[in-house]
Amino acid sequence: MKVFALLSPTIRNSSTRRLFSATPHRDTNIAIVGGGAAGFYTAARLLSKTTDTTIDIFEQLPTPHGLVRYGVAPDHPEVKNCMTKFDQVSGNPRVRYFGNVRVGDALTLDTLRSMYSGVVLSYGASADRQLGIPGEELVVPARRFVAWYNGLPEAQGLDIDLRRVDRVVIIGHGNVALDCARILLTDPSDLASTDITAQALSALRESNVKHVEMVGRRGPLQVAFTTKELREMTKIPHLRILCDRDLVASECEKWASFVDSSRSLKRMMDLLMSHAGKDGGEKSFTLSFLKSPVEVTERGVRFQVNRLDGPVDQAKAVGTGEYIDTPSGLVLRSVGYATTPIAGAPFDERRRIVPNIAGRVTHNGDVVPGLYAAGWAKRGPVGVIATTMQDAYRTSDAIIMDITNGHLRSGLPRDSVDEGLRESGVLESCVTNEQWKHLEAFEVEAGRRVGKPREKVTSVDRMLDIIGV
């Protein structure tokens, strides 16, 4: 495999000339683009496996931690415990945090590569997969809805009035879809002690949502959510859970050996059958199967009824030509996130990832020296935080191997890096780790006054005002 130096001639000449030089010691420095879980786990691994490599983390928001802060449901505080580890990383003297910095604008990838031994792209997935059907402009992305109740600044302008909504349709059968359903159907008083934003909590208190239907194109044995998430739905007091029990039973009987071979799937089907159809209160949650959306209107969604074709673990949804209209006052789309390109880096438009081999970024099949990928930018938006951790560790191990084998050049000293960042305008408006901790202390104190772990600041301008940038 050839090693290919991408981007400007300056980068190509300086990096490849020294790529395999046999210097006995190198002062390596790594820039990480993206301050979410993948970025911090990459940094943590590098800290634990090297003695003098320095790390700078660049994040476009003033706040670090990415989807741990803005994606994890507010009633799942235990999932956010990893932020303690991230704080340990950012507090290490070998690590610096540069928030409020968008790589690709004034600070280019070319510039980073000219100053650092290696650059890691771990900027996640900030877009959505599309349905590609008429009326999609009427659909609210679940990613944006989640970001709204979790306080992501760019999502605070979400224009929905839950006072006017009785029925919600969620298209998708994953954990994010279940998170949305649970937040919509949970008594707001049970969310008041979480870190959900004040704006979202107020809207949910005034909500008229009584019925949520979650629709998937395949059957019950192909759902993408976990038993844990489904069980949480069963714990919502007085909630009626509905589904086609006959379909679930027939699929479990038809593919009994497959179901019996998976303890998690069997537990999930048993859980669903034991709760579906029980009496409840005025609120209901419906799991619908074998339906694909074909059009969204002001009145709701038109679905085509499907049948399954092929073995259970490879079953494909095939339209039958039969259509069903489902009324809805709000339609959420939860069919996956999508990674977007960053200026100056290779990007696979078909797979929607940064192309790579074991974390080493490639261009036309050739490795780009000193350029790496981790997390969703590397593998696509799949898995949970633990998956991202293991993925980031593998990328870190590739970097460590390249350092050990002399495949990375020395980076510039920190004072020279700072000069380059100053010339790019970064140092004038960036947020340091100390400033972020000041903002966090402000949020925690504001939360303490209302009985919450924190009250998130939801405006970038307000964040910068609080920390004095």
CSV table of C-alpha atoms in Angstrom, one decimal:
chain,number,residue,atom,x,y,z
A,1,MET,CA,0.0,0.0,0.0
A,2,LYS,CA,1.4,3.4,-0.9
A,3,VAL,CA,1.5,6.3,1.5
A,4,PHE,CA,-0.2,9.3,-0.1
A,5,ALA,CA,0.3,12.9,1.2
A,6,LEU,CA,-3.0,14.8,0.6
A,7,LEU,CA,-3.6,18.5,0.4
A,8,SER,CA,-1.2,21.3,-0.2
A,9,PRO,CA,2.3,20.9,-1.8
A,10,THR,CA,3.7,22.5,1.4
A,11,ILE,CA,2.2,19.7,3.5
A,12,ARG,CA,3.3,17.0,1.0
A,13,ASN,CA,6.9,18.1,0.9
A,14,SER,CA,7.4,18.6,4.6
A,15,SER,CA,5.6,15.5,5.7
A,16,THR,CA,6.8,12.9,3.3
A,17,ARG,CA,10.4,14.1,3.4
A,18,ARG,CA,10.6,13.3,7.0
A,19,LEU,CA,8.0,10.5,7.2
A,20,PHE,CA,10.5,7.7,7.7
A,21,SER,CA,13.5,9.6,9.1
A,22,ALA,CA,15.4,7.7,11.7
A,23,THR,CA,15.6,10.3,14.4
A,24,PRO,CA,15.9,8.6,17.8
A,25,HIS,CA,13.4,10.9,19.5
A,26,ARG,CA,10.5,13.0,18.3
A,27,ASP,CA,8.4,15.6,20.0
A,28,THR,CA,5.0,14.4,18.8
A,29,ASN,CA,1.9,16.5,19.1
A,30,ILE,CA,-1.6,15.5,18.1
A,31,ALA,CA,-4.6,17.7,17.1
A,32,ILE,CA,-8.0,16.2,17.7
A,33,VAL,CA,-10.9,17.8,15.7
A,34,GLY,CA,-14.0,17.2,17.8
A,35,GLY,CA,-14.5,17.4,21.5
A,36,GLY,CA,-17.0,14.6,21.9
A,37,ALA,CA,-16.6,11.1,23.3
A,38,ALA,CA,-14.4,9.8,20.4
A,39,GLY,CA,-12.0,12.7,20.8
A,40,PHE,CA,-11.7,12.4,24.5
A,41,TYR,CA,-11.3,8.7,24.5
A,42,THR,CA,-8.6,9.0,21.8
A,43,ALA,CA,-6.8,11.5,24.0
A,44,ALA,CA,-7.2,9.3,27.1
A,45,ARG,CA,-5.6,6.4,25.4
A,46,LEU,CA,-2.7,8.5,24.0
A,47,LEU,CA,-2.0,9.9,27.5
A,48,SER,CA,-1.9,6.4,29.0
A,49,LYS,CA,0.3,4.9,26.3
A,50,THR,CA,2.8,7.7,25.7
A,51,THR,CA,5.0,9.8,28.0
A,52,ASP,CA,5.5,13.1,26.3
A,53,THR,CA,3.0,13.4,23.4
A,54,THR,CA,1.0,16.6,23.7
A,55,ILE,CA,-2.6,16.9,22.6
A,56,ASP,CA,-4.8,19.8,21.5
A,57,ILE,CA,-8.6,19.3,21.2
A,58,PHE,CA,-10.6,21.6,19.0
A,59,GLU,CA,-14.4,21.8,19.3
A,60,GLN,CA,-16.7,24.1,17.4
A,61,LEU,CA,-18.9,24.7,20.4
A,62,PRO,CA,-17.7,26.4,23.6
A,63,THR,CA,-18.7,23.3,25.5
A,64,PRO,CA,-17.0,19.9,25.2
A,65,HIS,CA,-18.4,16.3,25.5
A,66,GLY,CA,-20.6,16.3,22.3
A,67,LEU,CA,-23.5,13.9,22.3
A,68,VAL,CA,-22.8,12.9,25.9
A,69,ARG,CA,-24.0,16.4,26.8
A,70,TYR,CA,-26.4,17.0,23.9
A,71,GLY,CA,-27.6,13.5,22.9
A,72,VAL,CA,-27.9,11.4,26.0
A,73,ALA,CA,-31.4,11.5,27.4
A,74,PRO,CA,-31.7,13.7,30.5
A,75,ASP,CA,-33.2,10.8,32.5
A,76,HIS,CA,-30.1,8.7,31.8
A,77,PRO,CA,-27.6,10.4,34.1
A,78,GLU,CA,-25.6,7.3,34.6
A,79,VAL,CA,-24.6,7.3,31.0
A,80,LYS,CA,-23.0,10.7,31.5
A,81,ASN,CA,-20.6,9.4,34.1
A,82,CYS,CA,-17.9,9.3,31.4
A,83,MET,CA,-17.6,13.1,31.7
A,84,THR,CA,-15.6,12.5,34.9
A,85,LYS,CA,-13.0,10.7,32.8
A,86,PHE,CA,-13.1,13.4,30.2
A,87,ASP,CA,-12.5,16.0,32.9
A,88,GLN,CA,-9.4,14.1,34.0
A,89,VAL,CA,-8.2,14.2,30.4
A,90,SER,CA,-8.7,17.9,29.9
A,91,GLY,CA,-7.1,18.6,33.3
A,92,ASN,CA,-3.8,16.9,32.2
A,93,PRO,CA,-1.1,19.4,31.5
A,94,ARG,CA,-0.3,17.6,28.2
A,95,VAL,CA,-3.8,18.4,27.0
A,96,ARG,CA,-5.3,21.7,25.9
A,97,TYR,CA,-8.9,22.4,25.0
A,98,PHE,CA,-9.8,24.9,22.3
A,99,GLY,CA,-13.6,25.4,22.3
A,100,ASN,CA,-15.6,27.7,20.0
A,101,VAL,CA,-13.2,26.9,17.1
A,102,ARG,CA,-14.6,25.6,13.8
A,103,VAL,CA,-11.9,23.8,11.9
A,104,GLY,CA,-12.3,24.3,8.1
A,105,ASP,CA,-13.0,28.1,8.4
A,106,ALA,CA,-10.2,30.4,9.4
A,107,LEU,CA,-8.3,27.5,10.9
A,108,THR,CA,-7.9,25.0,8.0
A,109,LEU,CA,-7.0,21.4,8.1
A,110,ASP,CA,-3.9,22.3,6.1
A,111,THR,CA,-2.8,24.6,8.9
A,112,LEU,CA,-3.3,21.9,11.5
A,113,ARG,CA,-1.4,19.3,9.5
A,114,SER,CA,1.5,21.8,9.1
A,115,MET,CA,1.9,22.2,12.9
A,116,TYR,CA,1.0,18.8,14.4
A,117,SER,CA,2.6,15.4,14.0
A,118,GLY,CA,-0.9,14.0,13.5
A,119,VAL,CA,-4.5,15.1,13.2
A,120,VAL,CA,-7.5,13.0,14.3
A,121,LEU,CA,-10.9,13.7,12.8
A,122,SER,CA,-13.5,12.8,15.4
A,123,TYR,CA,-16.2,15.4,14.7
A,124,GLY,CA,-19.1,13.0,14.7
A,125,ALA,CA,-22.3,13.1,12.7
A,126,SER,CA,-24.2,16.4,12.7
A,127,ALA,CA,-26.7,15.7,9.9
A,128,ASP,CA,-29.6,13.3,9.3
A,129,ARG,CA,-30.5,10.5,6.9
A,130,GLN,CA,-33.4,11.5,4.7
A,131,LEU,CA,-36.6,9.6,3.9
A,132,GLY,CA,-36.7,10.9,0.4
A,133,ILE,CA,-40.5,11.2,0.2
A,134,PRO,CA,-43.0,14.0,-0.6
A,135,GLY,CA,-43.7,16.3,2.4
A,136,GLU,CA,-40.4,15.6,4.2
A,137,GLU,CA,-40.1,19.3,4.9
A,138,LEU,CA,-43.0,18.8,7.4
A,139,VAL,CA,-40.9,16.2,9.3
A,140,VAL,CA,-38.8,17.1,12.4
A,141,PRO,CA,-35.5,15.2,12.7
A,142,ALA,CA,-35.4,13.2,15.9
A,143,ARG,CA,-31.7,14.4,16.2
A,144,ARG,CA,-33.0,18.0,16.3
A,145,PHE,CA,-35.7,17.2,18.8
A,146,VAL,CA,-33.2,15.5,21.1
A,147,ALA,CA,-30.8,18.4,20.7
A,148,TRP,CA,-33.7,20.8,21.6
A,149,TYR,CA,-34.5,19.2,24.9
A,150,ASN,CA,-30.8,18.7,25.7
A,151,GLY,CA,-29.9,22.3,25.1
A,152,LEU,CA,-27.8,22.3,21.9
A,153,PRO,CA,-27.8,26.0,21.0
A,154,GLU,CA,-28.4,25.6,17.3
A,155,ALA,CA,-31.6,23.6,18.0
A,156,GLN,CA,-33.3,26.1,20.3
A,157,GLY,CA,-35.2,27.6,17.5
A,158,LEU,CA,-37.2,24.4,16.9
A,159,ASP,CA,-40.7,25.5,16.0
A,160,ILE,CA,-43.1,23.0,17.6
A,161,ASP,CA,-46.1,23.7,19.8
A,162,LEU,CA,-46.9,20.6,21.8
A,163,ARG,CA,-50.0,22.2,23.1
A,164,ARG,CA,-51.6,21.7,19.6
A,165,VAL,CA,-50.4,18.1,19.3
A,166,ASP,CA,-52.3,15.0,20.4
A,167,ARG,CA,-50.7,12.3,18.3
A,168,VAL,CA,-47.1,11.9,17.4
A,169,VAL,CA,-45.7,9.5,14.8
A,170,ILE,CA,-42.0,8.6,15.0
A,171,ILE,CA,-40.5,6.9,12.0
A,172,GLY,CA,-37.8,4.5,13.1
A,173,HIS,CA,-37.3,1.6,15.5
A,174,GLY,CA,-34.0,2.6,17.2
A,175,ASN,CA,-33.0,3.8,20.7
A,176,VAL,CA,-33.2,7.4,19.7
A,177,ALA,CA,-36.8,6.9,18.6
A,178,LEU,CA,-37.6,5.3,22.0
A,179,ASP,CA,-35.9,8.2,23.8
A,180,CYS,CA,-38.1,10.7,22.0
A,181,ALA,CA,-41.2,8.6,22.8
A,182,ARG,CA,-40.3,8.3,26.4
A,183,ILE,CA,-39.6,12.0,26.9
A,184,LEU,CA,-43.0,12.9,25.2
A,185,LEU,CA,-45.0,10.5,27.4
A,186,THR,CA,-43.2,10.8,30.7
A,187,ASP,CA,-44.8,13.0,33.4
A,188,PRO,CA,-42.8,16.2,33.2
A,189,SER,CA,-42.6,16.2,37.0
A,190,ASP,CA,-40.4,13.1,36.7
A,191,LEU,CA,-38.0,15.1,34.5
A,192,ALA,CA,-37.9,18.2,36.6
A,193,SER,CA,-34.9,16.9,38.6
A,194,THR,CA,-32.8,16.1,35.5
A,195,ASP,CA,-30.7,18.3,33.3
A,196,ILE,CA,-33.4,18.8,30.7
A,197,THR,CA,-33.5,22.5,29.7
A,198,ALA,CA,-36.0,24.8,31.3
A,199,GLN,CA,-37.5,25.7,28.0
A,200,ALA,CA,-38.2,22.0,27.1
A,201,LEU,CA,-39.5,21.2,30.5
A,202,SER,CA,-42.0,24.2,30.3
A,203,ALA,CA,-43.1,23.0,26.8
A,204,LEU,CA,-43.6,19.4,28.0
A,205,ARG,CA,-45.7,20.6,31.0
A,206,GLU,CA,-48.0,22.3,28.6
A,207,SER,CA,-48.0,19.4,26.1
A,208,ASN,CA,-51.2,17.8,25.0
A,209,VAL,CA,-49.5,14.7,23.6
A,210,LYS,CA,-51.4,11.5,24.5
A,211,HIS,CA,-50.5,9.0,21.9
A,212,VAL,CA,-47.1,8.2,20.3
A,213,GLU,CA,-46.8,5.6,17.5
A,214,MET,CA,-43.3,4.3,16.5
A,215,VAL,CA,-43.3,2.8,13.1
A,216,GLY,CA,-40.7,0.5,11.4
A,217,ARG,CA,-40.5,-0.9,8.0
A,218,ARG,CA,-39.7,-4.4,9.1
A,219,GLY,CA,-41.0,-6.8,11.8
A,220,PRO,CA,-40.6,-7.2,15.6
A,221,LEU,CA,-37.6,-9.5,15.2
A,222,GLN,CA,-35.7,-6.8,13.3
A,223,VAL,CA,-36.1,-3.8,15.6
A,224,ALA,CA,-32.9,-1.9,16.4
A,225,PHE,CA,-33.7,-0.7,20.0
A,226,THR,CA,-32.5,-2.5,23.1
A,227,THR,CA,-34.4,-4.4,25.8
A,228,LYS,CA,-33.3,-1.8,28.3
A,229,GLU,CA,-34.9,1.0,26.4
A,230,LEU,CA,-38.1,-0.9,25.9
A,231,ARG,CA,-38.3,-1.8,29.6
A,232,GLU,CA,-38.1,1.9,30.5
A,233,MET,CA,-41.3,2.4,28.4
A,234,THR,CA,-43.0,-0.3,30.5
A,235,LYS,CA,-42.2,1.6,33.7
A,236,ILE,CA,-44.0,4.8,32.7
A,237,PRO,CA,-47.1,4.8,35.1
A,238,HIS,CA,-50.5,4.1,33.5
A,239,LEU,CA,-49.1,4.0,29.9
A,240,ARG,CA,-50.9,1.6,27.6
A,241,ILE,CA,-48.4,-0.3,25.3
A,242,LEU,CA,-49.9,-1.5,22.1
A,243,CYS,CA,-48.7,-3.7,19.2
A,244,ASP,CA,-49.9,-6.4,16.9
A,245,ARG,CA,-49.6,-9.3,19.3
A,246,ASP,CA,-50.6,-11.8,16.7
A,247,LEU,CA,-47.8,-10.7,14.4
A,248,VAL,CA,-45.2,-10.9,17.3
A,249,ALA,CA,-46.4,-14.3,18.3
A,250,SER,CA,-46.4,-15.7,14.7
A,251,GLU,CA,-42.9,-14.3,14.0
A,252,CYS,CA,-41.6,-15.8,17.2
A,253,GLU,CA,-43.1,-19.1,16.4
A,254,LYS,CA,-42.0,-19.1,12.8
A,255,TRP,CA,-38.4,-18.3,13.7
A,256,ALA,CA,-38.3,-20.0,17.1
A,257,SER,CA,-34.8,-21.4,16.8
A,258,PHE,CA,-33.5,-17.9,15.9
A,259,VAL,CA,-35.3,-16.3,18.8
A,260,ASP,CA,-34.1,-19.0,21.2
A,261,SER,CA,-30.5,-18.5,20.1
A,262,SER,CA,-30.5,-14.9,21.2
A,263,ARG,CA,-31.2,-14.3,24.9
A,264,SER,CA,-31.5,-10.6,24.4
A,265,LEU,CA,-34.0,-10.9,21.6
A,266,LYS,CA,-36.0,-13.5,23.5
A,267,ARG,CA,-36.1,-11.3,26.6
A,268,MET,CA,-37.3,-8.4,24.5
A,269,MET,CA,-40.1,-10.4,22.8
A,270,ASP,CA,-41.2,-11.8,26.2
A,271,LEU,CA,-41.2,-8.3,27.6
A,272,LEU,CA,-43.3,-6.9,24.8
A,273,MET,CA,-45.8,-9.7,24.9
A,274,SER,CA,-46.2,-9.4,28.7
A,275,HIS,CA,-47.0,-5.7,28.6
A,276,ALA,CA,-48.7,-5.1,25.2
A,277,GLY,CA,-52.5,-4.8,25.5
A,278,LYS,CA,-52.6,-4.3,29.3
A,279,ASP,CA,-55.1,-1.7,30.6
A,280,GLY,CA,-53.6,1.7,31.3
A,281,GLY,CA,-54.5,5.4,31.4
A,282,GLU,CA,-55.2,8.0,28.8
A,283,LYS,CA,-51.7,7.9,27.3
A,284,SER,CA,-50.6,5.1,24.8
A,285,PHE,CA,-47.5,4.0,23.1
A,286,THR,CA,-47.9,1.9,19.9
A,287,LEU,CA,-45.2,-0.2,18.2
A,288,SER,CA,-46.1,-0.6,14.5
A,289,PHE,CA,-44.4,-3.0,12.2
A,290,LEU,CA,-44.2,-3.6,8.4
A,291,LYS,CA,-44.9,-0.1,7.3
A,292,SER,CA,-42.8,2.3,5.1
A,293,PRO,CA,-43.7,6.0,4.9
A,294,VAL,CA,-44.5,7.2,1.3
A,295,GLU,CA,-45.8,10.7,2.0
A,296,VAL,CA,-46.2,13.2,4.8
A,297,THR,CA,-49.0,15.8,4.8
A,298,GLU,CA,-50.4,18.3,7.3
A,299,ARG,CA,-52.8,15.6,8.5
A,300,GLY,CA,-50.3,12.8,9.0
A,301,VAL,CA,-48.4,10.1,7.2
A,302,ARG,CA,-49.3,7.7,4.5
A,303,PHE,CA,-47.6,4.3,4.8
A,304,GLN,CA,-47.3,1.4,2.5
A,305,VAL,CA,-47.8,-2.0,4.1
A,306,ASN,CA,-44.8,-4.3,3.8
A,307,ARG,CA,-44.1,-8.0,3.9
A,308,LEU,CA,-40.8,-9.6,4.8
A,309,ASP,CA,-38.7,-11.4,2.2
A,310,GLY,CA,-35.7,-13.6,3.1
A,311,PRO,CA,-34.3,-15.2,6.2
A,312,VAL,CA,-35.1,-13.6,9.5
A,313,ASP,CA,-31.6,-12.1,10.0
A,314,GLN,CA,-31.5,-10.7,6.5
A,315,ALA,CA,-35.2,-9.9,6.0
A,316,LYS,CA,-36.0,-7.1,3.5
A,317,ALA,CA,-39.2,-5.1,3.6
A,318,VAL,CA,-41.1,-5.4,0.3
A,319,GLY,CA,-44.1,-3.2,-0.4
A,320,THR,CA,-47.5,-4.9,-0.9
A,321,GLY,CA,-49.3,-2.0,-2.7
A,322,GLU,CA,-51.7,-1.6,0.3
A,323,TYR,CA,-51.7,1.9,1.9
A,324,ILE,CA,-52.7,3.2,5.4
A,325,ASP,CA,-53.2,6.8,6.4
A,326,THR,CA,-52.1,7.6,10.0
A,327,PRO,CA,-53.2,10.9,11.5
A,328,SER,CA,-50.5,12.9,13.4
A,329,GLY,CA,-49.9,16.4,14.6
A,330,LEU,CA,-46.1,15.9,14.7
A,331,VAL,CA,-43.9,13.6,12.7
A,332,LEU,CA,-40.4,12.8,13.9
A,333,ARG,CA,-37.8,11.1,11.6
A,334,SER,CA,-35.4,8.8,13.4
A,335,VAL,CA,-33.7,6.8,10.7
A,336,GLY,CA,-30.1,7.6,11.5
A,337,TYR,CA,-27.5,10.4,11.7
A,338,ALA,CA,-25.1,11.2,8.9
A,339,THR,CA,-21.5,12.5,8.9
A,340,THR,CA,-20.7,15.5,6.8
A,341,PRO,CA,-17.3,16.3,5.1
A,342,ILE,CA,-14.8,18.7,6.6
A,343,ALA,CA,-12.9,20.9,4.2
A,344,GLY,CA,-9.6,19.5,3.0
A,345,ALA,CA,-10.2,15.9,4.1
A,346,PRO,CA,-11.2,12.9,2.1
A,347,PHE,CA,-14.8,11.8,2.3
A,348,ASP,CA,-16.7,8.8,1.1
A,349,GLU,CA,-20.0,10.2,-0.1
A,350,ARG,CA,-21.7,6.8,-0.5
A,351,ARG,CA,-20.8,5.5,3.0
A,352,ARG,CA,-20.9,8.9,4.6
A,353,ILE,CA,-17.7,8.5,6.5
A,354,VAL,CA,-14.0,9.6,6.3
A,355,PRO,CA,-12.4,6.7,4.4
A,356,ASN,CA,-9.9,4.9,6.6
A,357,ILE,CA,-8.1,1.6,7.2
A,358,ALA,CA,-8.0,0.9,11.0
A,359,GLY,CA,-8.3,4.6,11.7
A,360,ARG,CA,-5.6,5.8,9.2
A,361,VAL,CA,-7.4,8.1,6.7
A,362,THR,CA,-7.1,7.0,3.1
A,363,HIS,CA,-7.5,8.8,-0.3
A,364,ASN,CA,-8.1,6.5,-3.3
A,365,GLY,CA,-7.0,3.6,-1.2
A,366,ASP,CA,-3.6,5.2,-0.1
A,367,VAL,CA,-2.9,6.1,3.4
A,368,VAL,CA,-2.6,9.9,4.1
A,369,PRO,CA,0.3,10.2,6.5
A,370,GLY,CA,-0.5,11.8,9.9
A,371,LEU,CA,-4.3,11.9,9.3
A,372,TYR,CA,-6.6,9.7,11.4
A,373,ALA,CA,-10.3,9.2,12.1
A,374,ALA,CA,-12.2,8.0,15.2
A,375,GLY,CA,-15.8,7.6,16.2
A,376,TRP,CA,-18.8,8.2,14.0
A,377,ALA,CA,-16.7,10.1,11.4
A,378,LYS,CA,-14.7,6.9,11.1
A,379,ARG,CA,-17.3,4.1,11.1
A,380,GLY,CA,-20.7,5.8,10.7
A,381,PRO,CA,-23.3,6.7,13.4
A,382,VAL,CA,-23.7,3.3,15.0
A,383,GLY,CA,-23.2,1.9,18.5
A,384,VAL,CA,-23.2,3.3,22.0
A,385,ILE,CA,-20.6,5.2,24.0
A,386,ALA,CA,-18.8,2.0,24.9
A,387,THR,CA,-18.5,1.2,21.2
A,388,THR,CA,-17.1,4.6,20.6
A,389,MET,CA,-14.5,4.1,23.4
A,390,GLN,CA,-13.2,0.9,21.9
A,391,ASP,CA,-13.2,2.4,18.4
A,392,ALA,CA,-11.2,5.4,19.7
A,393,TYR,CA,-8.7,3.2,21.4
A,394,ARG,CA,-8.1,1.3,18.2
A,395,THR,CA,-7.3,4.6,16.4
A,396,SER,CA,-5.1,5.7,19.3
A,397,ASP,CA,-3.2,2.4,19.0
A,398,ALA,CA,-2.6,3.0,15.3
A,399,ILE,CA,-1.2,6.4,16.2
A,400,ILE,CA,1.0,5.0,18.9
A,401,MET,CA,2.3,2.3,16.5
A,402,ASP,CA,3.1,5.0,14.0
A,403,ILE,CA,5.0,7.0,16.6
A,404,THR,CA,6.9,4.0,17.8
A,405,ASN,CA,7.9,3.0,14.2
A,406,GLY,CA,9.0,6.6,13.4
A,407,HIS,CA,6.2,7.1,10.8
A,408,LEU,CA,5.2,10.5,12.3
A,409,ARG,CA,7.3,13.6,12.0
A,410,SER,CA,8.0,15.9,14.9
A,411,GLY,CA,5.4,18.6,15.4
A,412,LEU,CA,6.1,22.3,16.1
A,413,PRO,CA,6.8,23.4,19.7
A,414,ARG,CA,3.8,24.7,21.6
A,415,ASP,CA,4.8,28.4,21.3
A,416,SER,CA,5.1,28.0,17.5
A,417,VAL,CA,1.7,26.3,17.4
A,418,ASP,CA,0.3,29.1,19.4
A,419,GLU,CA,1.7,31.6,16.9
A,420,GLY,CA,0.0,29.7,14.1
A,421,LEU,CA,-3.3,29.6,16.0
A,422,ARG,CA,-3.0,33.3,16.7
A,423,GLU,CA,-2.5,34.1,13.0
A,424,SER,CA,-5.6,32.1,12.3
A,425,GLY,CA,-7.6,34.2,14.8
A,426,VAL,CA,-8.2,31.2,17.1
A,427,LEU,CA,-6.7,32.5,20.3
A,428,GLU,CA,-8.9,35.7,20.2
A,429,SER,CA,-12.2,33.9,20.6
A,430,CYS,CA,-11.4,30.3,21.8
A,431,VAL,CA,-12.7,28.9,25.1
A,432,THR,CA,-10.1,27.2,27.3
A,433,ASN,CA,-10.7,24.3,29.7
A,434,GLU,CA,-10.5,26.7,32.6
A,435,GLN,CA,-13.2,28.9,31.0
A,436,TRP,CA,-15.4,25.9,30.3
A,437,LYS,CA,-15.1,24.8,33.9
A,438,HIS,CA,-16.2,28.3,34.9
A,439,LEU,CA,-19.3,28.0,32.7
A,440,GLU,CA,-20.0,24.5,34.1
A,441,ALA,CA,-19.8,25.9,37.6
A,442,PHE,CA,-22.3,28.6,36.6
A,443,GLU,CA,-24.7,25.9,35.2
A,444,VAL,CA,-24.3,23.7,38.3
A,445,GLU,CA,-25.1,26.5,40.6
A,446,ALA,CA,-28.1,27.6,38.5
A,447,GLY,CA,-29.3,24.0,38.6
A,448,ARG,CA,-28.8,23.7,42.4
A,449,ARG,CA,-31.2,26.5,42.9
A,450,VAL,CA,-34.0,24.6,41.1
A,451,GLY,CA,-33.2,21.1,42.3
A,452,LYS,CA,-31.4,20.0,39.1
A,453,PRO,CA,-27.8,18.7,38.5
A,454,ARG,CA,-27.3,21.7,36.2
A,455,GLU,CA,-29.3,24.3,34.2
A,456,LYS,CA,-27.7,24.3,30.8
A,457,VAL,CA,-27.0,27.6,29.1
A,458,THR,CA,-28.5,27.2,25.6
A,459,SER,CA,-27.1,30.3,23.8
A,460,VAL,CA,-23.5,30.5,22.5
A,461,ASP,CA,-23.5,34.3,23.0
A,462,ARG,CA,-24.7,33.8,26.6
A,463,MET,CA,-22.0,31.2,27.2
A,464,LEU,CA,-19.3,33.5,25.9
A,465,ASP,CA,-20.7,36.4,28.0
A,466,ILE,CA,-20.6,34.3,31.2
A,467,ILE,CA,-17.0,33.3,30.6
A,468,GLY,CA,-15.8,36.6,29.3
A,469,VAL,CA,-14.7,35.7,25.8
